PDB file of C-alpha atoms in Angstrom:
ATOM      1  CA  MET A 233     -79.931  34.051  61.032  1.00  0.00           C
ATOM      2  CA  ASP A 234     -78.273  30.621  60.837  1.00  0.00           C
ATOM      3  CA  TYR A 235     -78.855  27.581  58.687  1.00  0.00           C
ATOM      4  CA  LEU A 236     -77.986  23.918  58.853  1.00  0.00           C
ATOM      5  CA  ILE A 237     -78.397  21.012  56.501  1.00  0.00           C
ATOM      6  CA  TYR A 238     -78.100  17.360  57.403  1.00  0.00           C
ATOM      7  CA  LYS A 239     -78.568  13.925  55.951  1.00  0.00           C
ATOM      8  CA  SER A 240     -79.700  10.885  57.922  1.00  0.00           C
ATOM      9  CA  THR A 241     -80.867   7.319  57.505  1.00  0.00           C
ATOM     10  CA  ALA A 242     -84.673   7.362  57.499  1.00  0.00           C
ATOM     11  CA  LEU A 243     -86.294   4.550  59.463  1.00  0.00           C
ATOM     12  CA  VAL A 244     -89.834   5.420  58.331  1.00  0.00           C
ATOM     13  CA  ALA A 245     -91.280   5.260  54.829  1.00  0.00           C
ATOM     14  CA  PRO A 246     -91.929   8.534  52.977  1.00  0.00           C
ATOM     15  CA  ASP A 247     -95.626   7.686  52.589  1.00  0.00           C
ATOM     16  CA  SER A 248     -96.104   6.620  56.220  1.00  0.00           C
ATOM     17  CA  ALA A 249     -98.157   8.293  58.916  1.00  0.00           C
ATOM     18  CA  ALA A 250     -94.925   8.778  60.885  1.00  0.00           C
ATOM     19  CA  CYS A 251     -93.378  10.784  58.053  1.00  0.00           C
ATOM     20  CA  ARG A 252     -96.536  12.857  57.582  1.00  0.00           C
ATOM     21  CA  ASP A 253     -96.459  13.540  61.324  1.00  0.00           C
ATOM     22  CA  ILE A 254     -92.905  14.898  61.046  1.00  0.00           C
ATOM     23  CA  VAL A 255     -94.071  17.450  58.496  1.00  0.00           C
ATOM     24  CA  THR A 256     -97.315  18.371  60.278  1.00  0.00           C
ATOM     25  CA  VAL A 257     -95.686  18.875  63.676  1.00  0.00           C
ATOM     26  CA  SER A 258     -92.716  20.701  62.121  1.00  0.00           C
ATOM     27  CA  GLN A 259     -94.973  23.140  60.298  1.00  0.00           C
ATOM     28  CA  ARG A 260     -96.797  23.985  63.507  1.00  0.00           C
ATOM     29  CA  ASN A 261     -93.718  24.169  65.752  1.00  0.00           C
ATOM     30  CA  ASN A 262     -91.448  25.975  63.300  1.00  0.00           C
ATOM     31  CA  ALA A 263     -93.880  28.870  63.052  1.00  0.00           C
ATOM     32  CA  GLY A 264     -93.510  29.520  66.782  1.00  0.00           C
ATOM     33  CA  PHE A 265     -89.704  29.419  66.662  1.00  0.00           C
ATOM     34  CA  GLY A 266     -89.234  31.463  63.483  1.00  0.00           C
ATOM     35  CA  LEU A 267     -87.808  28.479  61.600  1.00  0.00           C
ATOM     36  CA  THR A 268     -88.325  27.598  57.958  1.00  0.00           C
ATOM     37  CA  GLY A 269     -86.999  24.683  55.959  1.00  0.00           C
ATOM     38  CA  PHE A 270     -87.485  21.740  53.709  1.00  0.00           C
ATOM     39  CA  LEU A 271     -87.448  17.968  54.256  1.00  0.00           C
ATOM     40  CA  HIS A 272     -86.861  15.393  51.552  1.00  0.00           C
ATOM     41  CA  ALA A 273     -87.657  11.749  52.306  1.00  0.00           C
ATOM     42  CA  GLU A 274     -86.860   8.629  50.328  1.00  0.00           C
ATOM     43  CA  PRO A 275     -86.649   5.037  51.515  1.00  0.00           C
ATOM     44  CA  GLY A 276     -83.665   5.069  53.855  1.00  0.00           C
ATOM     45  CA  LEU A 277     -82.881   8.773  53.398  1.00  0.00           C
ATOM     46  CA  PHE A 278     -83.779  12.113  54.928  1.00  0.00           C
ATOM     47  CA  ILE A 279     -82.204  15.363  53.797  1.00  0.00           C
ATOM     48  CA  GLN A 280     -83.333  18.370  55.780  1.00  0.00           C
ATOM     49  CA  TYR A 281     -82.485  22.049  55.567  1.00  0.00           C
ATOM     50  CA  LEU A 282     -83.455  24.393  58.412  1.00  0.00           C
ATOM     51  CA  GLU A 283     -82.939  28.135  58.868  1.00  0.00           C
ATOM     52  CA  GLY A 284     -83.786  30.703  61.502  1.00  0.00           C
ATOM     53  CA  PRO A 285     -82.610  32.188  64.791  1.00  0.00           C
ATOM     54  CA  ALA A 286     -79.539  30.371  66.119  1.00  0.00           C
ATOM     55  CA  LYS A 287     -80.847  29.332  69.544  1.00  0.00           C
ATOM     56  CA  PRO A 288     -84.036  27.491  68.445  1.00  0.00           C
ATOM     57  CA  LEU A 289     -82.313  26.140  65.331  1.00  0.00           C
ATOM     58  CA  TRP A 290     -79.519  24.420  67.230  1.00  0.00           C
ATOM     59  CA  ALA A 291     -81.849  23.299  70.032  1.00  0.00           C
ATOM     60  CA  LEU A 292     -83.947  21.565  67.364  1.00  0.00           C
ATOM     61  CA  TYR A 293     -80.869  19.953  65.837  1.00  0.00           C
ATOM     62  CA  GLU A 294     -79.935  18.527  69.249  1.00  0.00           C
ATOM     63  CA  ARG A 295     -83.481  17.097  69.649  1.00  0.00           C
ATOM     64  CA  LEU A 296     -83.282  15.558  66.168  1.00  0.00           C
ATOM     65  CA  HIS A 297     -80.454  13.328  67.397  1.00  0.00           C
ATOM     66  CA  LEU A 298     -82.944  11.733  69.804  1.00  0.00           C
ATOM     67  CA  ASP A 299     -85.686  11.126  67.211  1.00  0.00           C
ATOM     68  CA  PRO A 300     -86.163   7.356  66.699  1.00  0.00           C
ATOM     69  CA  ARG A 301     -87.507   7.858  63.155  1.00  0.00           C
ATOM     70  CA  HIS A 302     -83.967   8.231  61.814  1.00  0.00           C
ATOM     71  CA  ARG A 303     -80.343   7.587  62.730  1.00  0.00           C
ATOM     72  CA  ASP A 304     -76.806   8.446  61.623  1.00  0.00           C
ATOM     73  CA  LEU A 305     -77.324  12.200  61.376  1.00  0.00           C
ATOM     74  CA  ARG A 306     -74.529  13.819  59.399  1.00  0.00           C
ATOM     75  CA  LEU A 307     -74.254  17.594  59.405  1.00  0.00           C
ATOM     76  CA  LEU A 308     -73.483  18.548  55.807  1.00  0.00           C
ATOM     77  CA  GLY A 309     -73.232  22.265  56.343  1.00  0.00           C
ATOM     78  CA  ARG A 310     -73.974  25.222  58.534  1.00  0.00           C
ATOM     79  CA  GLY A 311     -73.574  28.933  58.327  1.00  0.00           C
ATOM     80  CA  HIS A 312     -75.038  32.387  58.547  1.00  0.00           C
ATOM     81  CA  LEU A 313     -77.584  33.892  56.143  1.00  0.00           C
ATOM     82  CA  ASP A 314     -78.616  37.456  55.421  1.00  0.00           C
ATOM     83  CA  ARG A 315     -81.969  36.249  54.081  1.00  0.00           C
ATOM     84  CA  ARG A 316     -83.957  33.017  54.029  1.00  0.00           C
ATOM     85  CA  ARG A 317     -83.659  30.462  51.258  1.00  0.00           C
ATOM     86  CA  PHE A 318     -87.064  28.869  52.038  1.00  0.00           C
ATOM     87  CA  VAL A 319     -89.035  31.930  53.115  1.00  0.00           C
ATOM     88  CA  ASP A 320     -92.462  30.492  52.206  1.00  0.00           C
ATOM     89  CA  TRP A 321     -91.978  27.029  53.717  1.00  0.00           C
ATOM     90  CA  ARG A 322     -92.485  26.479  57.459  1.00  0.00           C
ATOM     91  CA  MET A 323     -91.577  22.943  56.461  1.00  0.00           C
ATOM     92  CA  GLY A 324     -91.644  22.039  52.806  1.00  0.00           C
ATOM     93  CA  TYR A 325     -91.643  18.385  51.863  1.00  0.00           C
ATOM     94  CA  SER A 326     -90.705  16.258  48.888  1.00  0.00           C
ATOM     95  CA  ASP A 327     -90.152  12.597  48.196  1.00  0.00           C
ATOM     96  CA  GLU A 328     -88.596  10.542  45.379  1.00  0.00           C
ATOM     97  CA  GLN A 329     -91.705  11.098  43.228  1.00  0.00           C
ATOM     98  CA  VAL A 330     -90.817  14.803  43.152  1.00  0.00           C
ATOM     99  CA  LEU A 331     -87.121  14.167  42.556  1.00  0.00           C
ATOM    100  CA  SER A 332     -84.796  11.284  43.363  1.00  0.00           C
ATOM    101  CA  PHE A 333     -81.580  12.289  45.087  1.00  0.00           C
ATOM    102  CA  ALA A 334     -79.636   9.570  43.240  1.00  0.00           C
ATOM    103  CA  ASP A 335     -80.989  10.750  39.869  1.00  0.00           C
ATOM    104  CA  PHE A 336     -80.123  14.349  40.719  1.00  0.00           C
ATOM    105  CA  LYS A 337     -76.561  13.420  41.692  1.00  0.00           C
ATOM    106  CA  ALA A 338     -76.128  11.421  38.483  1.00  0.00           C
ATOM    107  CA  GLN A 339     -77.260  14.337  36.313  1.00  0.00           C
ATOM    108  CA  VAL A 340     -75.935  17.442  38.076  1.00  0.00           C
ATOM    109  CA  SER A 341     -72.361  18.421  38.803  1.00  0.00           C
ATOM    110  CA  VAL A 342     -72.073  20.892  41.670  1.00  0.00           C
ATOM    111  CA  PRO A 343     -69.276  23.430  41.131  1.00  0.00           C
ATOM    112  CA  GLY A 344     -67.073  24.601  43.966  1.00  0.00           C
ATOM    113  CA  PRO A 345     -64.516  23.333  46.462  1.00  0.00           C
ATOM    114  CA  ALA A 346     -64.660  19.622  47.244  1.00  0.00           C
ATOM    115  CA  ALA A 347     -65.015  20.389  50.957  1.00  0.00           C
ATOM    116  CA  ASP A 348     -68.308  22.210  50.303  1.00  0.00           C
ATOM    117  CA  ALA A 349     -69.677  19.694  47.777  1.00  0.00           C
ATOM    118  CA  PRO A 350     -71.977  17.650  50.088  1.00  0.00           C
ATOM    119  CA  ARG A 351     -73.531  20.811  51.526  1.00  0.00           C
ATOM    120  CA  ASP A 352     -73.936  22.565  48.190  1.00  0.00           C
ATOM    121  CA  GLU A 353     -75.217  19.432  46.454  1.00  0.00           C
ATOM    122  CA  ALA A 354     -77.893  18.930  49.118  1.00  0.00           C
ATOM    123  CA  ILE A 355     -78.961  22.595  49.091  1.00  0.00           C
ATOM    124  CA  TYR A 356     -79.202  22.662  45.286  1.00  0.00           C
ATOM    125  CA  PHE A 357     -81.142  19.412  45.351  1.00  0.00           C
ATOM    126  CA  LEU A 358     -83.708  20.762  47.831  1.00  0.00           C
ATOM    127  CA  LYS A 359     -84.046  24.036  45.927  1.00  0.00           C
ATOM    128  CA  VAL A 360     -84.737  22.107  42.702  1.00  0.00           C
ATOM    129  CA  ALA A 361     -87.310  19.873  44.445  1.00  0.00           C
ATOM    130  CA  CYS A 362     -88.974  22.972  45.914  1.00  0.00           C
ATOM    131  CA  ALA A 363     -89.024  24.708  42.519  1.00  0.00           C
ATOM    132  CA  ARG A 364     -90.540  21.649  40.833  1.00  0.00           C
ATOM    133  CA  ILE A 365     -93.444  21.834  43.298  1.00  0.00           C
ATOM    134  CA  ASP A 366     -93.753  25.640  43.200  1.00  0.00           C
ATOM    135  CA  ILE A 367     -93.974  25.881  39.416  1.00  0.00           C
ATOM    136  CA  GLY A 368     -96.273  22.891  39.089  1.00  0.00           C
ATOM    137  CA  ILE A 369     -93.984  20.408  37.327  1.00  0.00           C
ATOM    138  CA  VAL A 370     -94.995  17.858  39.953  1.00  0.00           C
ATOM    139  CA  GLU A 371     -97.656  17.674  42.621  1.00  0.00           C
ATOM    140  CA  ALA A 372     -96.567  18.149  46.203  1.00  0.00           C
ATOM    141  CA  PRO A 373     -96.653  14.892  48.147  1.00  0.00           C
ATOM    142  CA  LEU A 374     -99.774  14.502  50.244  1.00  0.00           C
ATOM    143  CA  VAL A 375     -99.002  15.862  53.682  1.00  0.00           C
ATOM    144  CA  ALA A 376    -100.644  18.483  55.846  1.00  0.00           C
ATOM    145  CA  PRO A 377    -100.866  21.879  54.139  1.00  0.00           C
ATOM    146  CA  ASP A 378     -98.134  24.374  54.989  1.00  0.00           C
ATOM    147  CA  LEU A 379     -99.385  26.357  57.977  1.00  0.00           C
TER     148      LEU A 379
END
């Protein structure tokens, strides 16, 4: 199983119908392709982690480059996994009300080689946002329920 994580410039607002549509359609489609992941949206920012079988994962990443709801995709990391990081999330979702990426970066130092820092920082960030929702520290943003 492979994973990828990217960052892009969001062109839709986190609370918009377009952003909710991303999550709803992703939840439905990811189930059919064996993909799981997590999307974080803030004004001007998407961070998305995806994992699953290599062929559908990389086909999706290629399609994401054509999506007009964001631009400037930057692959932060990729690799192989023995087990899923987001096993229960066909497509989890958070926004700056759950956790601000800038606040996280200001408060957390990610250990490890400098070359891996953007990838590791983004993965840790998404795991913390996911945990905040899972343990009830914050309410999940209002999007379609995970299917």
